[in-house]
Amino acid sequence: YTNPAVNLTQTVFHEDTIFALSSGAGVTAGVAVIRVSGPHAADCLLKISAPSTRQKLPRPRYAALRKLYHPLSEELLDEALVLFFPGPNSFTGEDVVELQVHGSRAVISAVVNALADCTDPDTMIRPAERGEFTRRAFENGRLDLTAVEGLADLIAAETAMQRKQALWHLSGHVKETLEEWRTEIKTCLAHVEAVIDFGDDVDDQVFEDIIPRVQALRAQIKAHLDDAHRGEIIRGGARVAIVGKPNAGKSTLLNALAKRPAAIVSPHAGTTRDVVEVQLDLNGLAVVVSDTAGLRDSTNDPIEIEGIRRAREAAARADITVLVHDVTEGDLETALQALPSRLSACDGTQDPDDRADQRLVCVLNKVDLVNTSDQSSKDKDIEVFKTSLLRNEGVSELVDHLESMIRVVCEGGETGGSSENTKNTNTKNTSELMPIITRARHRHHMKNAVAALDSFVQGRTGAIPSLYLPMDLAAEDLRIAGKELGAITGQIDSEEVLDVIFNEFCIGK
Ligand code: GDP
């Protein structure tokens, strides 16, 4: 995990040595990994080693087979592979010991208890808190915050695309870009400060040089902000909402997509009253499909009314809305009338600009019940699929289309061969596709940085130079922009933000 983009000048000394099970808890596996980090990690390993090896640490970063004993009772606990990573070249930057023990609960608990019993008046050895290993890695400059978030995402990744995006962040590429931007800001700031300190008649020339540079940087950052939320969508899953009137076949479609009976299918209208969400891995893409309550006006049932409100909300939040319509109840025109007016239905929390990229697919279902040639499919720029979900007809075409739409949402390109592209893509191409923004936190700071750069440009341009922002205030705008970008990598952090980020981890990470 040595990250070349991170400088190792900062170190935080922790007196406590921490330990935890780092492999999955609650599962019986062949091997379990217990990690120890801190100034007494090596002592702990020696204390629980067999008397014959108690004086000798294994060669750094080489695996050694050791019998492990309880430090007080001398009871044999397990035979394990042990590794010693001396700081600062370890994950946390401190001395780290990794014990690869047999994966049973009994072995894990015996070894963990033995480590706890290594505590003596001079050495504090205690169980690690949630995310504490990674927090130490951050504090010791081994990872920046974008890499920390990448690591959290990598541990949580369920699809190939999520894994790729997480690795991209973990490997420091995002930090590199942010650092380039900050360096550009610092250079511009240096020029402005030179004018403040020494300037006079050089002022105008300096600003003539700087303003295009600031505008170019602003355009670069803005281009990432206008990424149609790709990073957030890859991370959280593309949201597909299935909407339509009761009994149209929405639950049947959800089950067909999920390939299991996730939602109850019933001929009784109003069966689905809440939003049923299913997470799917659609050829490497994370998708959250929600089946919603049927949209109808003629109900007095308060639970169903709430269900319909939630359905509208789900449709408002969705990246793709699939409208399912029963063909026996009319043509596409009728189907579109059933469509909730998606943006107006949203509860005001959504920025309509942000959702301008919503996509719609219409499914005319139950074609087995009618003469299909009678069915109009006037397109109106909307994709229309005729299906018999009951007979599994038209489903694969629909699924293929949804997949290519989701791929467009995640990759930001256009359809047509894009799925092939991704399957064959090499690391470089994948990297080029990876978005910088994966969280609201990133978006927030980048928006603030753009606003500060705008303020700088506006303050120093215009027809009336006497109204220009004083030089020191203009410099402050650049400083703010730099700080906002620095906040993303964790250069300027607050305890509160760090707590939120490290709480994403579980214990042992
Ligand atoms: P929802 O209320 O929109 O979720 O509709 P469901 O999926 O619960 O389906 C309502 C009824 O229509 C059920 O009895 C389904 O078996 C039936 N159904 C679903 N798709 C088809 C289809 O393609 N053809 C026919 N004939 N019946 C269908």
XYZ file of C-alpha atoms and ligand atoms in Angstrom:
537
model
C 0.000 0.000 0.000
C 2.953 2.363 -0.231
C 1.507 5.359 -1.940
C 4.153 7.375 -3.771
C 1.844 10.385 -3.920
C 1.847 10.687 -0.148
C 4.736 12.309 1.635
C 5.930 10.645 4.759
C 6.914 13.742 6.631
C 3.924 13.697 8.952
C 3.840 11.083 11.677
C 1.675 10.768 14.718
C 3.009 8.714 17.589
C 0.478 6.485 19.298
C 1.450 4.909 22.594
C -1.254 2.295 22.345
C -0.679 -0.862 20.394
C -3.891 -2.072 18.802
C -5.009 -5.463 17.551
C -8.032 -6.895 15.773
C -9.252 -9.668 13.559
C -8.848 -8.243 10.059
C -10.466 -11.044 8.086
C -14.252 -11.481 8.101
C -15.812 -12.069 11.501
C -18.477 -14.694 12.101
C -17.392 -17.041 9.326
C -15.403 -20.189 9.772
C -12.592 -20.075 7.256
C -9.349 -21.971 6.718
C -7.280 -18.990 7.750
C -8.019 -15.860 9.753
C -5.782 -12.799 9.832
C -5.171 -10.952 13.093
C -3.299 -7.665 12.868
C -1.328 -5.839 15.537
C -0.050 -2.281 15.065
C 1.850 0.085 17.306
C 5.118 0.509 19.166
C 4.762 -2.847 20.986
C 3.598 -4.962 18.065
C 6.949 -6.753 17.897
C 6.971 -7.319 21.705
C 3.517 -8.877 21.459
C 4.705 -11.301 18.803
C 7.706 -12.305 20.909
C 5.575 -12.693 24.038
C 3.194 -15.135 22.373
C 5.916 -17.018 20.479
C 7.322 -20.365 21.592
C 10.124 -19.999 24.182
C 12.706 -21.120 21.594
C 11.789 -18.237 19.249
C 10.946 -15.669 21.928
C 14.151 -13.719 21.369
C 13.930 -13.539 17.619
C 11.681 -11.610 15.306
C 11.036 -13.107 11.885
C 12.860 -11.497 8.983
C 10.863 -8.362 7.994
C 8.140 -9.056 5.436
C 8.970 -12.798 5.244
C 6.455 -15.367 6.433
C 7.593 -17.587 9.316
C 5.863 -20.566 10.866
C 5.458 -20.136 14.639
C 3.701 -21.902 17.476
C 1.680 -19.371 19.441
C 1.327 -19.567 23.235
C -0.607 -17.699 25.866
C 1.909 -15.249 27.431
C 0.939 -16.115 31.021
C -0.354 -19.685 31.067
C 2.092 -20.851 28.342
C -0.708 -22.901 26.817
C -0.216 -23.765 23.135
C -2.918 -21.931 21.132
C -2.175 -22.492 17.451
C 0.475 -22.899 14.828
C 0.449 -19.843 12.571
C 2.214 -18.021 9.790
C 3.498 -14.750 11.165
C 4.782 -11.655 9.406
C 6.552 -8.607 10.761
C 6.419 -5.263 8.944
C 8.633 -2.714 10.694
C 7.426 0.883 10.464
C 7.416 3.167 8.600
C 7.150 0.765 5.650
C 3.957 -0.854 6.796
C 0.274 -0.297 6.164
C -0.152 1.937 9.211
C 3.360 3.385 9.163
C 3.929 1.787 12.598
C 5.371 -1.621 13.417
C 2.796 -4.143 12.263
C 2.521 -7.851 12.982
C 0.190 -10.068 11.028
C -0.815 -13.452 12.394
C -2.351 -15.899 9.946
C -4.012 -18.323 12.315
C -6.428 -21.196 11.736
C -9.848 -19.701 11.098
C -11.997 -21.218 13.837
C -13.743 -19.116 16.471
C -11.866 -20.960 19.219
C -8.436 -20.209 17.747
C -9.293 -16.590 16.985
C -10.633 -15.921 20.442
C -7.674 -17.668 22.138
C -5.104 -15.649 20.142
C -6.982 -12.373 20.563
C -7.211 -12.978 24.342
C -3.500 -13.795 24.430
C -2.720 -10.476 22.742
C -4.894 -8.615 25.260
C -2.959 -10.348 28.045
C 0.322 -8.996 26.653
C -0.561 -5.681 28.309
C 1.680 -4.823 31.233
C 2.251 -1.598 33.205
C 4.543 -0.229 30.460
C 2.676 -1.325 27.381
C -0.935 -0.623 26.489
C -2.254 -3.267 24.155
C -5.945 -2.972 23.348
C -8.535 -3.984 20.748
C -8.704 -1.605 17.772
C -11.659 0.672 17.152
C -13.577 0.720 13.878
C -11.266 1.868 11.050
C -8.405 2.541 13.468
C -5.676 0.816 11.427
C -6.616 2.912 8.389
C -6.860 6.035 10.513
C -3.294 5.495 11.693
C -2.233 4.945 8.069
C -3.815 8.307 7.222
C -2.304 10.090 10.214
C 1.118 8.759 9.304
C 0.807 9.968 5.719
C 0.568 6.480 4.217
C -2.794 7.225 2.604
C -4.582 10.451 1.803
C -8.341 10.734 2.366
C -9.253 9.840 -1.217
C -7.176 6.663 -0.880
C -8.823 5.941 2.492
C -12.227 6.253 0.837
C -11.001 4.113 -2.049
C -9.959 1.451 0.450
C -13.376 1.561 2.171
C -15.018 1.207 -1.241
C -12.686 -1.624 -2.259
C -13.577 -3.566 0.876
C -17.279 -2.975 0.158
C -17.062 -3.526 -3.631
C -19.584 -5.998 -5.026
C -19.185 -5.456 -8.754
C -16.248 -5.299 -11.140
C -16.859 -1.620 -11.869
C -16.960 -0.748 -8.163
C -13.677 -2.613 -7.681
C -12.021 -0.716 -10.540
C -13.201 2.652 -9.304
C -12.144 1.905 -5.720
C -8.662 0.778 -6.825
C -8.288 3.932 -8.869
C -8.902 6.037 -5.769
C -6.816 3.812 -3.494
C -3.810 4.007 -5.783
C -3.542 7.779 -5.358
C -4.594 8.943 -8.841
C -7.265 11.252 -7.494
C -4.843 12.785 -5.066
C -2.390 13.362 -7.916
C -4.976 15.310 -9.919
C -6.032 17.336 -6.906
C -2.401 18.090 -6.099
C -1.818 19.304 -9.670
C -4.764 21.654 -9.309
C -3.528 22.924 -5.962
C -0.041 23.481 -7.343
C -1.524 25.600 -10.142
C -3.464 27.625 -7.563
C -0.341 28.054 -5.428
C 1.621 29.280 -8.449
C -1.053 31.845 -9.299
C -1.231 32.881 -5.667
C 2.525 33.360 -5.535
C 2.275 35.835 -8.429
C -0.547 37.759 -6.757
C 1.347 37.859 -3.470
C 4.422 39.136 -5.269
C 2.321 42.000 -6.589
C 0.959 42.659 -3.095
C 4.479 42.745 -1.672
C 6.402 44.555 -4.393
C 4.033 45.447 -7.185
C 2.868 48.573 -8.727
C 2.940 48.995 -12.467
C 3.363 45.237 -13.032
C -0.122 44.588 -11.596
C -2.085 44.501 -14.820
C 0.375 42.264 -16.599
C 0.321 39.758 -13.741
C -3.458 39.514 -13.814
C -3.499 39.254 -17.577
C -1.339 36.163 -17.195
C -3.138 34.679 -14.241
C -6.776 35.087 -15.160
C -6.667 32.723 -18.181
C -4.845 30.167 -16.040
C -7.483 30.387 -13.315
C -10.227 30.148 -15.937
C -8.630 27.058 -17.462
C -8.344 25.413 -14.054
C -11.926 26.314 -13.237
C -13.045 24.698 -16.515
C -11.161 21.508 -15.647
C -12.752 21.239 -12.209
C -16.184 22.112 -13.606
C -15.864 19.361 -16.225
C -15.535 16.871 -13.367
C -18.521 18.386 -11.568
C -20.540 17.910 -14.765
C -19.891 14.170 -14.801
C -23.577 13.224 -14.481
C -22.775 11.750 -11.034
C -21.010 8.754 -12.587
C -18.771 8.068 -9.619
C -21.602 8.204 -7.114
C -23.713 5.978 -9.370
C -20.944 3.379 -9.775
C -20.400 3.378 -6.027
C -24.017 3.273 -4.902
C -25.479 1.453 -7.905
C -27.484 2.895 -10.796
C -31.053 3.393 -9.625
C -33.751 1.866 -11.789
C -37.353 2.534 -10.695
C -40.158 0.371 -12.070
C -43.391 2.339 -12.123
C -46.843 1.922 -13.623
C -50.444 1.200 -12.787
C -51.403 -1.633 -10.432
C -51.288 -5.098 -12.030
C -49.241 -3.989 -15.045
C -46.540 -6.565 -14.227
C -44.032 -4.446 -12.293
C -43.284 -7.070 -9.650
C -43.032 -9.739 -12.347
C -40.417 -7.575 -14.099
C -38.448 -7.056 -10.893
C -38.396 -10.804 -10.310
C -37.302 -11.406 -13.897
C -34.405 -8.958 -13.447
C -33.494 -10.362 -10.040
C -33.894 -13.944 -11.310
C -35.674 -14.741 -8.041
C -39.063 -14.010 -6.479
C -38.000 -10.815 -4.686
C -41.429 -9.175 -4.924
C -44.871 -10.692 -4.458
C -46.678 -11.161 -7.759
C -50.423 -11.111 -7.391
C -53.509 -10.363 -9.474
C -54.780 -8.171 -6.603
C -54.198 -4.493 -7.234
C -52.281 -2.737 -4.477
C -50.191 -5.751 -3.398
C -46.890 -3.856 -3.504
C -47.391 -1.078 -0.994
C -43.835 -0.113 -0.154
C -40.826 0.228 -2.398
C -39.118 -3.163 -2.785
C -35.427 -2.679 -3.563
C -33.177 -5.329 -5.036
C -29.448 -4.918 -5.603
C -28.170 -6.591 -8.735
C -24.830 -7.107 -10.408
C -25.638 -6.622 -14.070
C -22.499 -7.802 -15.867
C -20.192 -5.983 -13.506
C -22.424 -2.952 -12.895
C -24.130 -2.309 -9.570
C -27.833 -1.641 -9.995
C -30.521 -0.962 -7.427
C -33.903 -1.838 -8.923
C -36.983 -0.707 -7.067
C -40.458 -2.080 -7.570
C -42.982 0.522 -6.505
C -46.641 0.649 -5.516
C -48.987 0.845 -8.498
C -49.933 4.392 -9.383
C -53.675 4.943 -9.130
C -55.835 7.762 -7.895
C -58.817 5.738 -6.725
C -57.640 4.570 -3.343
C -58.469 5.740 0.136
C -56.149 3.294 1.838
C -53.645 5.484 3.722
C -50.924 2.828 3.453
C -51.372 2.571 -0.302
C -51.399 6.370 -0.607
C -48.091 6.487 1.255
C -46.813 3.692 -1.031
C -47.728 5.773 -4.084
C -45.949 8.793 -2.600
C -42.852 6.651 -2.113
C -43.176 5.335 -5.672
C -43.099 8.889 -6.994
C -40.129 9.643 -4.807
C -38.270 6.553 -6.074
C -39.023 7.605 -9.661
C -37.747 11.111 -8.941
C -34.472 9.738 -7.588
C -33.978 7.135 -10.303
C -31.356 7.301 -13.030
C -33.611 5.202 -15.230
C -37.383 4.890 -14.971
C -39.074 1.852 -16.457
C -42.767 2.411 -17.055
C -44.652 -0.900 -17.235
C -48.035 -0.760 -18.925
C -50.657 -3.472 -19.432
C -51.408 -3.431 -23.202
C -54.969 -4.540 -22.603
C -55.505 -1.173 -20.944
C -54.586 0.984 -23.924
C -51.683 2.096 -26.023
C -48.511 4.025 -25.370
C -50.384 7.312 -25.007
C -52.309 5.807 -22.108
C -49.097 4.405 -20.710
C -47.450 7.798 -20.696
C -50.421 9.318 -18.924
C -49.767 6.883 -16.091
C -46.244 8.192 -15.759
C -45.718 10.226 -12.618
C -44.462 13.653 -13.529
C -41.094 12.735 -12.164
C -39.448 16.012 -11.425
C -42.523 17.725 -10.091
C -43.155 14.707 -7.880
C -39.875 15.084 -6.126
C -39.905 16.531 -2.679
C -37.777 19.551 -3.353
C -34.561 17.975 -2.102
C -33.444 17.226 -5.638
C -31.678 19.782 -7.756
C -33.610 19.535 -11.061
C -30.420 20.370 -12.998
C -28.752 17.365 -11.469
C -31.455 15.038 -12.684
C -31.779 16.341 -16.221
C -30.090 13.133 -17.351
C -32.942 10.850 -16.282
C -33.811 8.196 -18.814
C -37.125 6.500 -19.564
C -38.014 3.086 -20.962
C -41.586 1.960 -21.671
C -42.623 -1.660 -21.391
C -45.912 -2.668 -23.006
C -46.598 -5.894 -21.151
C -49.024 -8.815 -21.508
C -48.770 -8.902 -25.324
C -49.865 -12.542 -25.007
C -53.382 -11.243 -24.303
C -53.781 -9.142 -27.465
C -53.017 -9.127 -31.148
C -49.649 -7.354 -30.987
C -49.914 -5.895 -34.470
C -52.693 -3.677 -33.105
C -50.356 -2.113 -30.641
C -48.895 1.194 -31.636
C -45.364 1.947 -30.596
C -45.009 5.531 -31.758
C -41.712 6.326 -30.301
C -41.822 9.957 -29.063
C -38.080 9.499 -28.499
C -38.854 6.871 -25.905
C -37.705 3.280 -26.139
C -40.703 0.960 -26.170
C -40.486 -2.783 -25.526
C -43.337 -5.214 -26.002
C -43.150 -8.078 -23.565
C -44.965 -10.981 -22.134
C -43.248 -11.168 -18.806
C -45.411 -14.176 -17.995
C -44.055 -16.098 -20.990
C -40.583 -14.576 -20.764
C -40.977 -13.006 -24.194
C -39.138 -9.787 -25.026
C -37.380 -9.879 -21.652
C -33.823 -10.450 -22.867
C -34.078 -7.515 -25.327
C -35.341 -5.325 -22.504
C -32.591 -6.461 -20.134
C -29.911 -5.891 -22.811
C -31.232 -2.418 -23.415
C -31.354 -1.610 -19.700
C -27.806 -2.868 -19.336
C -26.522 -0.644 -22.120
C -28.373 2.336 -20.636
C -26.864 1.651 -17.223
C -23.458 1.373 -18.841
C -23.941 4.787 -20.395
C -24.972 6.165 -17.001
C -21.857 4.663 -15.370
C -19.359 5.320 -18.125
C -20.672 8.618 -19.345
C -20.320 7.650 -23.026
C -22.895 6.770 -25.612
C -24.405 3.365 -26.257
C -23.396 1.134 -29.122
C -20.654 -1.371 -28.465
C -19.867 0.220 -25.149
C -20.422 -2.967 -23.252
C -17.874 -4.719 -25.453
C -15.500 -1.856 -24.841
C -15.591 -2.294 -21.134
C -15.232 -6.014 -21.226
C -12.033 -5.741 -23.242
C -10.703 -2.610 -21.705
C -7.153 -2.510 -20.441
C -6.093 -0.805 -17.235
C -5.186 2.451 -18.914
C -8.548 2.821 -20.644
C -10.393 1.937 -17.477
C -8.361 4.484 -15.576
C -9.213 7.180 -18.068
C -12.875 6.423 -17.519
C -12.739 6.637 -13.763
C -14.476 9.629 -12.192
C -12.875 11.688 -9.436
C -16.074 12.369 -7.527
C -17.521 9.391 -5.685
C -19.126 11.147 -2.745
C -21.158 14.243 -1.855
C -18.121 15.395 0.159
C -15.972 15.639 -2.974
C -18.708 17.433 -4.907
C -19.240 19.927 -2.080
C -15.579 20.960 -1.883
C -15.139 21.091 -5.659
C -18.222 23.303 -6.022
C -16.800 25.623 -3.363
C -13.446 25.697 -5.153
C -15.140 26.650 -8.438
C -17.128 29.367 -6.649
C -13.929 30.811 -5.167
C -12.171 30.763 -8.569
C -15.229 32.453 -10.108
C -15.127 35.086 -7.424
C -11.431 35.684 -8.180
C -12.038 36.086 -11.920
C -15.128 38.264 -11.495
C -13.375 40.400 -8.909
C -10.495 41.186 -11.232
C -12.243 41.557 -14.594
C -14.825 43.979 -15.951
C -14.934 47.362 -17.595
C -14.187 49.503 -14.561
C -10.798 48.698 -12.998
C -11.519 51.001 -10.078
C -14.202 48.530 -9.002
C -11.792 45.599 -8.994
C -11.542 43.559 -5.818
C -8.573 44.650 -3.703
C -5.570 42.468 -4.353
C -5.517 40.886 -0.883
C -9.167 39.818 -1.195
C -8.479 38.367 -4.648
C -5.584 36.422 -3.131
C -7.944 35.159 -0.436
C -10.244 33.691 -3.112
C -7.336 31.659 -4.454
C -6.439 30.541 -0.953
C -10.022 29.402 -0.350
C -10.033 27.441 -3.622
C -6.781 25.725 -2.599
C -8.117 24.892 0.865
C -11.305 23.413 -0.567
C -9.308 21.082 -2.815
C -6.973 20.270 0.068
C -9.949 19.264 2.190
C -10.722 16.463 -0.281
C -7.351 14.777 0.224
C -7.393 15.545 3.957
C -4.714 18.238 3.987
C -7.097 20.395 5.939
C -9.322 18.193 8.000
C -11.706 18.409 10.876
C -12.124 15.669 13.454
C -15.819 15.434 12.633
C -15.205 14.730 8.939
C -12.558 12.158 9.792
C -14.903 10.394 12.207
C -17.533 10.077 9.477
C -15.017 8.709 6.977
C -13.373 6.184 9.288
C -16.746 5.006 10.581
C -17.332 3.580 7.102
C -14.861 0.857 8.058
C -15.448 -2.112 10.267
C -13.198 -3.207 13.086
C -9.867 -4.622 11.952
C -9.566 -2.340 8.921
P -47.814 -5.243 -10.482
O -49.003 -4.916 -9.647
O -47.614 -4.217 -11.555
O -46.569 -5.479 -9.687
O -48.170 -6.585 -11.275
P -47.696 -8.074 -10.950
O -46.318 -8.307 -11.407
O -48.053 -8.406 -9.543
O -48.656 -8.839 -11.947
C -50.069 -8.723 -11.871
C -50.699 -9.928 -12.511
O -50.432 -9.917 -13.925
C -50.147 -11.245 -11.988
O -51.205 -12.163 -11.869
C -49.171 -11.678 -13.057
O -49.004 -13.064 -13.118
C -49.846 -11.154 -14.290
N -48.900 -10.909 -15.391
C -47.688 -10.309 -15.331
N -47.114 -10.268 -16.544
C -47.973 -10.846 -17.406
C -47.959 -11.119 -18.825
O -47.013 -10.821 -19.538
N -49.060 -11.712 -19.344
C -50.123 -12.060 -18.579
N -51.150 -12.653 -19.198
N -50.167 -11.857 -17.252
C -49.121 -11.242 -16.670
